[in-house]
Structure formats: C-alpha cells, structure tokens
Short mmCIF file of C-alpha atoms in Angstrom, two decimals:
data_model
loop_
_atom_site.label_atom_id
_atom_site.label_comp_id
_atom_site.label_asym_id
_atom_site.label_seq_id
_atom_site.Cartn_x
_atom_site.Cartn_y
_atom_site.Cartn_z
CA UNK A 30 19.94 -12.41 -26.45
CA UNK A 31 17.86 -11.63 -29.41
CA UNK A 32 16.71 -15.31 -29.50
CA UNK A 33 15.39 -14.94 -26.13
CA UNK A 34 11.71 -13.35 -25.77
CA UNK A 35 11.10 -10.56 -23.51
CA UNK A 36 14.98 -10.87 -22.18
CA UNK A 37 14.60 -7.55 -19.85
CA UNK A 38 17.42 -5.33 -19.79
CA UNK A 39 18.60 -2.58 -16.89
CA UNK A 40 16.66 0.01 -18.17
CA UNK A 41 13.57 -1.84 -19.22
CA UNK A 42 13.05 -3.11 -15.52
CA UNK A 43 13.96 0.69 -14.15
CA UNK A 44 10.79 1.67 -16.78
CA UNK A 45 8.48 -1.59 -15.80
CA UNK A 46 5.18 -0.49 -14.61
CA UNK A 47 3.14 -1.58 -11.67
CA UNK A 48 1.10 -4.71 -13.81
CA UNK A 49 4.19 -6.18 -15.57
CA UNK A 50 5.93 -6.27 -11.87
CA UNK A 51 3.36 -7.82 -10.09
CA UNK A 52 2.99 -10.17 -12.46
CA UNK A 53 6.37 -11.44 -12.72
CA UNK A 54 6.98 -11.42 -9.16
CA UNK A 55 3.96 -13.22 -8.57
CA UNK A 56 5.10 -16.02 -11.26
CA UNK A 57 8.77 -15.93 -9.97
CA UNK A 58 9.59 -15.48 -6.48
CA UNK A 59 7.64 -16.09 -3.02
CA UNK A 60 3.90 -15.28 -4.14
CA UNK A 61 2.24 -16.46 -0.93
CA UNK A 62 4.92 -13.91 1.50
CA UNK A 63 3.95 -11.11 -1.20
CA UNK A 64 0.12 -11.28 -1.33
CA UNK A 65 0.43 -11.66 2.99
CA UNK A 66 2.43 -8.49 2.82
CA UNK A 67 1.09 -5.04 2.16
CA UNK A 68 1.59 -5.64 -1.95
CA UNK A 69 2.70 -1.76 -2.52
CA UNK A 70 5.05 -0.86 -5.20
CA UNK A 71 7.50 1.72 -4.34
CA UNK A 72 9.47 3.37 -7.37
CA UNK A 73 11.43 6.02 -5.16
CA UNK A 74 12.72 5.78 -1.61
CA UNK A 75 14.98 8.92 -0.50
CA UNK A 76 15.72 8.97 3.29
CA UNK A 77 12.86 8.78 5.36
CA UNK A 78 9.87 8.23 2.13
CA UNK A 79 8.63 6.58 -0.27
CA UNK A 80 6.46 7.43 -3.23
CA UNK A 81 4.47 4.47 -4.68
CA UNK A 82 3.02 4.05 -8.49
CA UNK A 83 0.67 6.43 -8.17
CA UNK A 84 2.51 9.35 -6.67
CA UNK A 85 1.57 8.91 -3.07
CA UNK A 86 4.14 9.51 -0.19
CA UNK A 87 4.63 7.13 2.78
CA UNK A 88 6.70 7.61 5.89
CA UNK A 89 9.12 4.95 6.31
CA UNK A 90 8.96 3.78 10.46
CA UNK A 91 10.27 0.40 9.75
CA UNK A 92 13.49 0.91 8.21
CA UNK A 93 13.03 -2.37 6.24
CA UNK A 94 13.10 -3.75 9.84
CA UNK A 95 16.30 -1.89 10.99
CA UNK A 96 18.29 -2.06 7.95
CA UNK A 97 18.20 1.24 6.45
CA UNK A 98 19.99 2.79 9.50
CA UNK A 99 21.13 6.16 7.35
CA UNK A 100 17.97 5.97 5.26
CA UNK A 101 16.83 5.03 2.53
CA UNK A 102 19.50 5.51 -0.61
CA UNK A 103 21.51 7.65 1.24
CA UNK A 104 23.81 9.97 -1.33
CA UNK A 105 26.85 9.95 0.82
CA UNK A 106 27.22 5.87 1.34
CA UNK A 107 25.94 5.94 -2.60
CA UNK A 108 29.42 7.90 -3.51
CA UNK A 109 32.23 6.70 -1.40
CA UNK A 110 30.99 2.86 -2.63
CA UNK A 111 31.05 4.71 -6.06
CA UNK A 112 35.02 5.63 -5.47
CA UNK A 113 35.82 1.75 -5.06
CA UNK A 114 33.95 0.54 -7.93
CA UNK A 115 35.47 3.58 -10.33
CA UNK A 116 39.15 2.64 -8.37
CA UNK A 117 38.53 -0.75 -10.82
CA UNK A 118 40.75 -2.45 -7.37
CA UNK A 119 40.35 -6.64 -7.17
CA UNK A 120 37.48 -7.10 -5.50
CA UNK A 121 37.26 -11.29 -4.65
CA UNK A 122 39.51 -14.01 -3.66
CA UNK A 123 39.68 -15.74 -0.58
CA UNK A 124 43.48 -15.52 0.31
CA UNK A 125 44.13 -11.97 -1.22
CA UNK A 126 44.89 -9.09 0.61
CA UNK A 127 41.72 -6.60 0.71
CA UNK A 128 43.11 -3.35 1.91
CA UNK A 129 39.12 -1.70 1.97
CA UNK A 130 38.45 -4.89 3.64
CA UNK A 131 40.88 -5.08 6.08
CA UNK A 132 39.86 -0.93 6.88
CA UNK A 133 36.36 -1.85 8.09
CA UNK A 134 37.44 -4.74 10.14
CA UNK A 135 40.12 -2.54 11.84
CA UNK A 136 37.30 0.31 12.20
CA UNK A 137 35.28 -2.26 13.44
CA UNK A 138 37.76 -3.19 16.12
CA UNK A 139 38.36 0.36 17.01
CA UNK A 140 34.26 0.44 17.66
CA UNK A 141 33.88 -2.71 18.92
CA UNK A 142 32.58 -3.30 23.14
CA UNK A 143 35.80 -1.82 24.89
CA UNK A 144 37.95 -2.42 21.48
CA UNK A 145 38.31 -5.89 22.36
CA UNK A 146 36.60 -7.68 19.75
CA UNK A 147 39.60 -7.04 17.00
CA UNK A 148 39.02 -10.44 14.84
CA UNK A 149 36.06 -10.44 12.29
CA UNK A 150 34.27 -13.24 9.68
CA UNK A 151 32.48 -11.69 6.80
CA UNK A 152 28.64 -12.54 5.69
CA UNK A 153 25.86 -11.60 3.13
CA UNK A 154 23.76 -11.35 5.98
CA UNK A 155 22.19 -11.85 9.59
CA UNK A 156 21.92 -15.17 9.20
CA UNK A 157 24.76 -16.33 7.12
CA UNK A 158 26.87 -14.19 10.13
CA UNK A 159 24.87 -16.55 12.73
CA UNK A 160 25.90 -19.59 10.81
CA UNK A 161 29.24 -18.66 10.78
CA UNK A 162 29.39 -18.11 14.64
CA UNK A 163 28.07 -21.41 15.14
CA UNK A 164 31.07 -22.70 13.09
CA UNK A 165 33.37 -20.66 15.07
CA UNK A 166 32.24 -21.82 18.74
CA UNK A 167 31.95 -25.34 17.63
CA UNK A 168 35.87 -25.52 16.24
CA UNK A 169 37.17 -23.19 19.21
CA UNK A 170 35.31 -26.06 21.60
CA UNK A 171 36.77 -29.11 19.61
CA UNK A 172 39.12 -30.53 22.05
CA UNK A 173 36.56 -30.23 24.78
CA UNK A 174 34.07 -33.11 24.15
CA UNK A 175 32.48 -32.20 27.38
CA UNK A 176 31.28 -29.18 25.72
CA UNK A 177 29.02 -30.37 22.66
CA UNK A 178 25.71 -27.93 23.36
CA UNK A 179 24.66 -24.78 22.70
CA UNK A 180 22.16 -22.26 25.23
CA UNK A 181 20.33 -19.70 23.65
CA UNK A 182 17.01 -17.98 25.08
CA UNK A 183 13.41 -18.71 24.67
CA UNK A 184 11.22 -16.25 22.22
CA UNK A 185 15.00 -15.15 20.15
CA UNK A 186 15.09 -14.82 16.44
CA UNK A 187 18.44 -15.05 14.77
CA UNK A 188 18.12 -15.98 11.23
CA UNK A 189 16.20 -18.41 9.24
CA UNK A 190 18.76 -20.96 7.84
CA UNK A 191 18.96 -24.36 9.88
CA UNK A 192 21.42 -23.51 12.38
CA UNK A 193 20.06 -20.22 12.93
CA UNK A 194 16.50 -21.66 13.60
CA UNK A 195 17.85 -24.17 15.55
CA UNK A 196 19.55 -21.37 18.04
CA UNK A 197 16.03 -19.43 17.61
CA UNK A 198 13.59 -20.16 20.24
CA UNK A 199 10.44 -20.05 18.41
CA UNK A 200 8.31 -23.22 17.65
CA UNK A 201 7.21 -21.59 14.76
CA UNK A 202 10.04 -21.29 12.59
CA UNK A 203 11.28 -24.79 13.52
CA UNK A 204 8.66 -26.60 13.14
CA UNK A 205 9.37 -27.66 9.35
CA UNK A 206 13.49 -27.57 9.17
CA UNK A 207 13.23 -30.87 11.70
CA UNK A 208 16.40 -32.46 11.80
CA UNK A 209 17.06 -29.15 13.42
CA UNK A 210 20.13 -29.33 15.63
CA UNK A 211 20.22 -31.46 18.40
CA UNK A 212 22.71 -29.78 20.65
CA UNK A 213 20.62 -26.68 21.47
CA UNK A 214 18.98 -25.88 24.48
CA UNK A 215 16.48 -22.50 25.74
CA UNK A 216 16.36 -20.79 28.62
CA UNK A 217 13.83 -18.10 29.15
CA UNK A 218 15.23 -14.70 28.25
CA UNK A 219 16.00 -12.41 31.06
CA UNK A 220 15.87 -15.12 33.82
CA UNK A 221 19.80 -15.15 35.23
CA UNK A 222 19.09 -17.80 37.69
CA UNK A 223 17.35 -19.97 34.87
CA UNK A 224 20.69 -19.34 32.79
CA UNK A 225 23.16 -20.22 35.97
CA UNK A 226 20.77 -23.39 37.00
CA UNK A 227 21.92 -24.35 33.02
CA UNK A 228 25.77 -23.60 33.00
CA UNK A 229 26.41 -25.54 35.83
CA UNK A 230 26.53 -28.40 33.74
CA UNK A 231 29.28 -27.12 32.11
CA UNK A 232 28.37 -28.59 28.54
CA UNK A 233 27.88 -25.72 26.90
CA UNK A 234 29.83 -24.08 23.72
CA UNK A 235 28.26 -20.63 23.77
CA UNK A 236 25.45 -18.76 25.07
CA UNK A 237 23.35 -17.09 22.48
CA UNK A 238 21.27 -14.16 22.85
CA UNK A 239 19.65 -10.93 21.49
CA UNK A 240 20.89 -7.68 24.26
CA UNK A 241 17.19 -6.70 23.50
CA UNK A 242 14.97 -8.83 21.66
CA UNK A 243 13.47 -8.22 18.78
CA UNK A 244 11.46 -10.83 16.73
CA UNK A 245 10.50 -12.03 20.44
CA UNK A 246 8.60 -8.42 20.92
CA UNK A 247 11.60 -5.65 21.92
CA UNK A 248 11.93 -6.78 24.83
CA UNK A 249 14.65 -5.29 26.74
CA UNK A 250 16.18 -7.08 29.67
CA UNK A 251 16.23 -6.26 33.34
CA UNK A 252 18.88 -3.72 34.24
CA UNK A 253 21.91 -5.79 35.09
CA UNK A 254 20.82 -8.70 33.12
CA UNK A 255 23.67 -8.34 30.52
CA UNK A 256 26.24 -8.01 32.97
CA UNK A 257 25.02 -11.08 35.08
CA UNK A 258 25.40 -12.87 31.80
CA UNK A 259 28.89 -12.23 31.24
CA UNK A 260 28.96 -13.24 34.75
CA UNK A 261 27.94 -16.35 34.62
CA UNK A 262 29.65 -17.30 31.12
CA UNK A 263 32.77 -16.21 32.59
CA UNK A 264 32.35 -18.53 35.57
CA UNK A 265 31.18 -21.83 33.94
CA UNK A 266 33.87 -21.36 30.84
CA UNK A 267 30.99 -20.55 28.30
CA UNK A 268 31.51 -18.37 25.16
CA UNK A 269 29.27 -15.01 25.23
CA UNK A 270 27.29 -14.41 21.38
CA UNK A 271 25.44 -11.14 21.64
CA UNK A 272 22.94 -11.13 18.49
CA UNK A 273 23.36 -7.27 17.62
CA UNK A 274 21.72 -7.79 13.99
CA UNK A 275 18.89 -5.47 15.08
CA UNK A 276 19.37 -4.03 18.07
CA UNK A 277 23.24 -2.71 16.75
CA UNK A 278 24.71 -0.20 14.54
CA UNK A 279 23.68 2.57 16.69
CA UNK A 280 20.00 1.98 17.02
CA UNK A 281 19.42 2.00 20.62
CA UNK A 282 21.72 5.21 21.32
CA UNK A 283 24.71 3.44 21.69
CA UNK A 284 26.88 1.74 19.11
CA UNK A 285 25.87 -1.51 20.46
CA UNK A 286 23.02 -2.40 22.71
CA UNK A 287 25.42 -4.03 25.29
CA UNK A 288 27.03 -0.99 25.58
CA UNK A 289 24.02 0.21 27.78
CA UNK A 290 26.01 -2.04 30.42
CA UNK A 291 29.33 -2.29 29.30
CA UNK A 292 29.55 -5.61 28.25
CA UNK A 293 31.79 -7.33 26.19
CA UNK A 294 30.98 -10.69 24.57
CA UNK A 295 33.33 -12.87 23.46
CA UNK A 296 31.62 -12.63 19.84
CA UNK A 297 28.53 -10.30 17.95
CA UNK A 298 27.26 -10.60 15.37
CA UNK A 299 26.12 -7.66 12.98
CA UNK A 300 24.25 -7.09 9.59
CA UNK A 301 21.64 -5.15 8.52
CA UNK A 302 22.57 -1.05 9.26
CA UNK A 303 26.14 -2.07 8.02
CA UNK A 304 25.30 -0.93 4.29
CA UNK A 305 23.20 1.14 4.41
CA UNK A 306 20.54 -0.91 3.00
CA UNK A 307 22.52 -0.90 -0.45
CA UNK A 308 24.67 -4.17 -0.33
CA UNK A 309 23.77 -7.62 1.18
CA UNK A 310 26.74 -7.45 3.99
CA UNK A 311 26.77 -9.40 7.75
CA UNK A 312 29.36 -10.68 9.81
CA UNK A 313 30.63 -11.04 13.40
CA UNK A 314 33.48 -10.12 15.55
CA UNK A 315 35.29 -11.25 18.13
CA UNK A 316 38.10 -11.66 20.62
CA UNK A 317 41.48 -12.73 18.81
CA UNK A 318 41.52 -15.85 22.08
CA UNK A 319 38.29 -17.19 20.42
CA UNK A 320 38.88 -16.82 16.93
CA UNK A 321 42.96 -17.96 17.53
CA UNK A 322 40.91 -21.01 19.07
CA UNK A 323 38.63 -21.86 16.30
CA UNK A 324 41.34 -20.77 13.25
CA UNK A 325 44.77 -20.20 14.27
CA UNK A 326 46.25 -23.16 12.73
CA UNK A 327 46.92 -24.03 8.94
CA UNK A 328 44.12 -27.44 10.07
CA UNK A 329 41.82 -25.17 10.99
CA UNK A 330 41.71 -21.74 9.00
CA UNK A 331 39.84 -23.39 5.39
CA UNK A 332 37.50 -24.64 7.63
CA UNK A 333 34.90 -21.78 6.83
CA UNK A 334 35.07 -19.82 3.37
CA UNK A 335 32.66 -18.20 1.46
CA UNK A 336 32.85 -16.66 -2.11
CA UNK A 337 32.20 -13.14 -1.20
CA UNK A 338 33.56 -12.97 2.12
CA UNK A 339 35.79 -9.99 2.49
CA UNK A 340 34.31 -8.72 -0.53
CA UNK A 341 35.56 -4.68 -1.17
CA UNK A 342 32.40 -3.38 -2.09
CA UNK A 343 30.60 -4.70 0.70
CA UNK A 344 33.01 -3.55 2.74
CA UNK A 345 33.17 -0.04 1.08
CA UNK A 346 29.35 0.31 2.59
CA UNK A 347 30.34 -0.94 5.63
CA UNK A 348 33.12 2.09 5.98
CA UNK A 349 30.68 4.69 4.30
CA UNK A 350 28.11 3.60 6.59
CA UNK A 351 29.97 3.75 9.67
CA UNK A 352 31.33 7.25 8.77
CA UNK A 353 28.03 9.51 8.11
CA UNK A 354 26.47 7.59 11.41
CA UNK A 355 30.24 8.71 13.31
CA UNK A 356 30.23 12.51 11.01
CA UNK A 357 26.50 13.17 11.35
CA UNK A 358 26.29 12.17 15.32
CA UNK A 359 23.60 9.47 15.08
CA UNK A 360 24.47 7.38 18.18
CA UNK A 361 23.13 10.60 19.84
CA UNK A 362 20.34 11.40 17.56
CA UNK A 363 19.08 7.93 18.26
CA UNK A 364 18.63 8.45 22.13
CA UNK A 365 17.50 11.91 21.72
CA UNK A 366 14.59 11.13 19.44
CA UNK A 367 14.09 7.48 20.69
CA UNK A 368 13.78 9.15 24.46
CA UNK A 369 11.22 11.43 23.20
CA UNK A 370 9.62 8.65 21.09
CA UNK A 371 9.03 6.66 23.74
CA UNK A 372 7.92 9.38 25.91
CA UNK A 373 5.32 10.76 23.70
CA UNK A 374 3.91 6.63 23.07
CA UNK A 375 3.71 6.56 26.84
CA UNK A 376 1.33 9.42 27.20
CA UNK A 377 -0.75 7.87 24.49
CA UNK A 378 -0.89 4.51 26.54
CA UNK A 379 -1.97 6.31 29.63
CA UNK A 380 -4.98 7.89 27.72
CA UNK A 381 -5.68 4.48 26.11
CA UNK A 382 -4.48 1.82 28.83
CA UNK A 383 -7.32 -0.61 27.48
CA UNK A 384 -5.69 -0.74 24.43
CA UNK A 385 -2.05 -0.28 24.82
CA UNK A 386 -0.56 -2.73 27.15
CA UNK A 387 2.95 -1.35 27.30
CA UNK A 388 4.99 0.85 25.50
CA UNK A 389 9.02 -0.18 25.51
CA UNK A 390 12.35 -0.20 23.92
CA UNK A 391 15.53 1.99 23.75
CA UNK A 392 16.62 4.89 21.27
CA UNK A 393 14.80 3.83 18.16
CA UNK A 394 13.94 0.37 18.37
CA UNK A 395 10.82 0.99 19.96
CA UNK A 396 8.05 -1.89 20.09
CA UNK A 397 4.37 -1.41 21.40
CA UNK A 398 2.45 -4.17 22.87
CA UNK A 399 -1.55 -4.36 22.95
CA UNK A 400 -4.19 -6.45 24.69
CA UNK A 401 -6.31 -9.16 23.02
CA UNK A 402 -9.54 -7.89 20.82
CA UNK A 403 -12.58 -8.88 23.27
CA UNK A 404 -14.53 -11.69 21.87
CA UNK A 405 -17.40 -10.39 19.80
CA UNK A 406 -15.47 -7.78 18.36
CA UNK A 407 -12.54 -10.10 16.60
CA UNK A 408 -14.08 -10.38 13.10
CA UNK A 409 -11.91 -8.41 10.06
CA UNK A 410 -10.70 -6.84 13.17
CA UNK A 411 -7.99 -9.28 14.09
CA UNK A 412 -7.02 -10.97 17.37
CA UNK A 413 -4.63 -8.10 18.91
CA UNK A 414 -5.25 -4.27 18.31
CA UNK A 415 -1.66 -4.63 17.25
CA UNK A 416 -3.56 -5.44 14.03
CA UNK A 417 -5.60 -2.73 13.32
CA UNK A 418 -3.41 -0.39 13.98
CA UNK A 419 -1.12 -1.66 11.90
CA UNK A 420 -3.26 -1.71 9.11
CA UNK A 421 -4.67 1.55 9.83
CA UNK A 422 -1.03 3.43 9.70
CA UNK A 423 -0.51 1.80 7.02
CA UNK A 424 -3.43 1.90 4.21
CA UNK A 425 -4.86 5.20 6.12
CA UNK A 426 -2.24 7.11 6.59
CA UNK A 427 0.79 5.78 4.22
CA UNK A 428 3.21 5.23 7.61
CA UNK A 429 5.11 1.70 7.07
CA UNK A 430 5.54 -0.45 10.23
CA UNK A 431 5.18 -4.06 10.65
CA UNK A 432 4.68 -7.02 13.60
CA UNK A 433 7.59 -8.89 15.40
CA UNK A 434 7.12 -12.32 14.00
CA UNK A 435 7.54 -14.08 16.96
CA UNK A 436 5.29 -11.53 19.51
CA UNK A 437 2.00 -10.66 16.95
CA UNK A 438 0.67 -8.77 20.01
CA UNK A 439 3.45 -6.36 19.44
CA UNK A 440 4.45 -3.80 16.57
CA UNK A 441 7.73 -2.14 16.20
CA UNK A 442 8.68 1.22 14.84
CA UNK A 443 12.37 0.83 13.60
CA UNK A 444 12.89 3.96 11.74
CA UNK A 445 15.87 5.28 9.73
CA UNK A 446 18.01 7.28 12.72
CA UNK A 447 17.77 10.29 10.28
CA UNK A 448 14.25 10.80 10.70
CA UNK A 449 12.86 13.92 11.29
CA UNK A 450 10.95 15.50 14.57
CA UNK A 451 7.90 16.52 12.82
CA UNK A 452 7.80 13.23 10.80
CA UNK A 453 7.70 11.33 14.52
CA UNK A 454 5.06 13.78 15.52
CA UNK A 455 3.34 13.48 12.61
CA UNK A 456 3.30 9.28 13.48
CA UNK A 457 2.56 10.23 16.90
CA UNK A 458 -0.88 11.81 15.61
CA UNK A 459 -1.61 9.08 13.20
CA UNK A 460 -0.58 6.56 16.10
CA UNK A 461 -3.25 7.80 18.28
CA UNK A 462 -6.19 8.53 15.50
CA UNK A 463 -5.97 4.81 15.03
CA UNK A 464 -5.63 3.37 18.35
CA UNK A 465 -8.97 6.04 18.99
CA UNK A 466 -10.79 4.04 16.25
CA UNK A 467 -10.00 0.81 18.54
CA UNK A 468 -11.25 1.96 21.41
CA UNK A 469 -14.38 3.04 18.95
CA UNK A 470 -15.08 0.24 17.07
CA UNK A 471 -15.24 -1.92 20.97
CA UNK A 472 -17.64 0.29 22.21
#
C-alpha cells in the first residue's frame, strides 16, 4: 500500500484526532445527517458514558436509540465473542451447519412469547429483519391470491429500506422512495375497531405493528389492545408481525413488549439490543406453521439468502448478550428503574403542566411529549419545547437524548438498562433545570 497516499491503518485511525475525523467524514459519508446532528466526537464509551476530545463526560440516555441494551462496550459480551473468534470455527456459508448459530436461535425459541416462535431468519439489522418478514408473509400467502395486501398502522417506523418504508406509516420517509409498494394499507394505531372494519375484507397477508411505538412518539397502546389484535388476526386468517426492534430485548420490563399481555404473534422481529451494540445483527422469529408455509419445500427455501445470515460471530453477541441481561437480572432492573423513571418525570409534569404535555412509556423506553412554543417566542427557540430541552441536556449538561423522528413534539430517553440510580436522578435534575428555563424564557 506504499503507493497509496495517506492509506490509514488500524492504529492510525484509533490515534486520529478530532480535525482529521471531521474532515474525512465530512468528505466521505452523509455530511448533511452529521452537521444536523449534535457533531460531538466521542473517543471512549464504557457503560453508561462517554468522554469526548476534550476530556468531558456525558451521560448516555439514548442508548444509540435502544441499541446498547448492556451498555456501551460491555467487557463481558466483549469476551465470550472473543472465545469464538480465538476458537478460529467456520464462520460463513449459507448451507453449513453453525452450531453458535443454531444456539441463539434455540435460546431464542426458549425466550420467545410462550416458546412458540421456534423458527428464526437472520439480519444485519432492523430493517434488513423487516425486509425479510415481508418476504416470508408474501411466500407463506402464495397460493392465496385473495390475500395480496399488507395492514400496518398509521405513525409506525420500521426501517428505512423500500419495503420497510412502505409498511411505515409516515409521509415523511416515503415521500422520495415512490414506487413504494402498492399493496400496503394504514390503520390508525391503537384503534381495534378501525383494524376489524379492515380485516373483514379478508385480503390481507399480515398485520404489522410496533407493541409500543416508537418513531411514532412511545406511544403505548390501550390496555387490551394487543390482545384484541391477535383477536382479530386470528379471526379473519391474518398473520400477526409484532415490530420488537425497539421496544424488545428487555426494555420495557419484560423480554418482549407483548409480553405485557401475553401475546404471541405469529412473527417479531428483533435487532438492535441483540449485540450489544458491538456487531450489526437483526432478525425475526416465528411459528414453525408460518415459516413451514413460506420455506418448507426444496421450491421455496433459496428463496431468501443473505451472505452473512447465520453468521457465528453475530450470533456469538447475540448469546453473550442474552446471557448478562438473563445473569445480571435486567428484565427486572428495567421495570424497577423505568417505574421510578416515569414516576419521578410525572411529578415534574405536574409542576410544569404548561410545558410538559404528557409523560409515558414502560420500563425504560420512556418518551416525553410537550406543547407547541407560543407564537412570539418560536425564534432560535424551536417550534416544540421538546427542542430546547433537548438541546439544553445536551450542550448544557453533556446528557445524550434525541427526538422520535416521526413525533418532533416528543423526546425519548432510551438508556442502557445498566444505568445507575443516581445517574437517572442526576437527569431528573438536569431534566427539570431546563424545562424551568422554558417556562422562563415564555414569560
């Protein structure tokens, strides 16, 4: 590589300094997404903080949005990944056997809704796994031309690839992928009588849909809701896709957020949490009727491959992952501190109720949403105080949290489930310092 001029090596880009990186970035990837973000270089992340260029600490609330589930280069998922690599065992191939492969998806089985999702697909990520569901439903449904369309729900998020933002149901995010998919149609989220009013055409594949929502704002369901959806699929012969690539892997206090009503879906998909932030890794699972539907034949199983599907190391995180959240009791961690969360927010919006319009979520997927900025007061202010708040936590007092895309009235704290007490009191303080300076700068 000699020939080649400033050819960086491993270490050189572990040493590159704050200038050089921005640079390059800037030249090479997505410039206008990294000047909108909040353009800070981090050059350690341990659990629950960061430490940027110049030495200063920052509380991680946003868990990359949910992905970091056992924080941020966590040691343990670091060295049982380590013992595959060193193990030097054959890592690809699409019609191998993968025995730390085929360990996850039976672990997977064992913790999927009332064991009885046992049949998994593979992904590099949320939306890759979405793609891949679509697949699925649409081969399961091939002998049934009456079924050609799919339902999702208005205001979901569940990946940005074609299909996915076809399934989404934000305007947004479709707007420029047109042809989109024409077989999908949205229902507004939470409405069971909406959904049934659709089904009874019996022309849909699948029903699509988030347990809570969270692009659309976390917005959690009426009680019941779930359970009147499996309902309804049930009755009108329509497959059940719960969208767990936020809400899952133990966020909400339960291993899966349908779990709050003991649901089980005929597929979910999952990503994020899975690795521990470590290794791009997604996939779904499902019933072995469903999958037996779409792939049980020698015409039918090529039908959907992928070069890294079922890859070991992937899997290894998956397994490692899965472990510390099962060893170190995180399901429960994440409704004891997400219960007190939420509590504490509460209080806050009662003092502040012309601020803070509501305060929701479960465990710790927690979202807050605020009123509109009067008019007069808008100006490097923003249109929601879910603005400066944001900003405030962030640039003030070095706490990371961002908007859901598709709700910028609301913001979201998504943090690691191993954060600390004092660290969510400490936000709590922070929280309320800068929704104090909105009520302030309005007067």
């Amino acid at each position: 590589m000699s020939e080649l001029k400033d050819f960086y090596t491993i270490d050189d880009a572990i040493a590159m300094d704050y200038e050089t990186t921005k640079e390059l970035q800037l030249k090479h990837l997505n410039r206008e997404r990294t000047l909108a973000g909040n353009s800070k270089y981090f050059v350690k992340a341990e659990d629950c903080w960061f430490t940027d260029h110049e030495g200063n600490k920052h509380l991680d609330m946003i868990g990359a949005v949910g992905v970091v589930t056992v924080g941020n280069n966590n040691e343990y998922v670091w060295k049982e990944i380590s013992k595959v690599f060193e193990s030097k065992q054959y890592m690809m191939g699409a019609i191998a056997y993968h025995n730390i492969a085929a360990a996850f998806a039976h672990n997977m089985a064992l913790l999927s809704p009332g064991g009885k999702l046992t049949k998994m697909g593979t992904a590099t990520g949320g939306a890759e796994a979405v793609e891949g569901t679509i697949k699925l439903i649409k081969l399961a449904c091939r002998n049934d031309p009456k079924r050609a369309k799919i339902l999702a729900c208005q205001g979901g998020f569940h990946g940005k690839t074609t299909g996915a933002v076809s399934v989404g149901g934000k305007e947004k995010w479709r707007m420029y992928q047109h042809p989109l998919m024409e077989c999908v149609d949205h229902v507004p989220y939470g409405d069971a009588e909406a959904l049934e009013k659709a089904l009874k055409d019996e022309c849909y594949m699948a029903f699509y849909l988030e347990p809570i929502q969270g692009e659309g704002g976390i917005i959690v369901p009426p009680e019941g809701y779930l359970k009147k959806v499996r309902e309804l699929c049930t009755k009108y012969g329509t497959y059940m896709v719960a969208d767990e690539i936020q809400c899952g892997c133990a966020r909400t206090g339960k291993m899966w957020a349908v779990d709050h009503e003991q649901v089980v879906p005929d597929c979910l998909t999952f990503a994020k949490g899975f690795s521990g932030g470590l290794i791009p890794f997604g996939g779904y699972i499902c019933t072995e009727e469903l999958y037996e539907a779409a792939y049980g034949s020698i015409e039918t199983c090529f039908h959907h491959t992928a070069t890294y599907q079922e890859n070991g190391i992937s899997a290894a995180a998956g397994l490692a992952s899965l472990q510390y959240i099962l060893d170190n009791h995180l399901i429960e961690a994440a409704a004891e501190k997400g219960a007190y969360f939420i509590s504490e927010l509460k209080k806050i919006q009662e003092k502040y109720p012309e601020i803070i319009k509501e305060v929701r979520g479960k465990g710790l997927m927690i979202g807050m949403e605020f009123y509109e900025v009067p008019d007069g007061y808008k100006e490097g202010f923003g249109e929601y105080f879910a603005d400066p708040v944001n900003d405030t936590l962030i640039d003030k007092y070095h706490i990371q949290v961002n908007h859901t895309i598709n709700n910028p009235a609301v913001f979201r704290f998504l943090p690691p489930l191993t954060i600390k007490k004092e660290d969510i009191d400490y936000t709590l303080t922070c929280f309320e310092k800068a929704v104090q300076m909105c009520r302030e700068h309005c007067r």
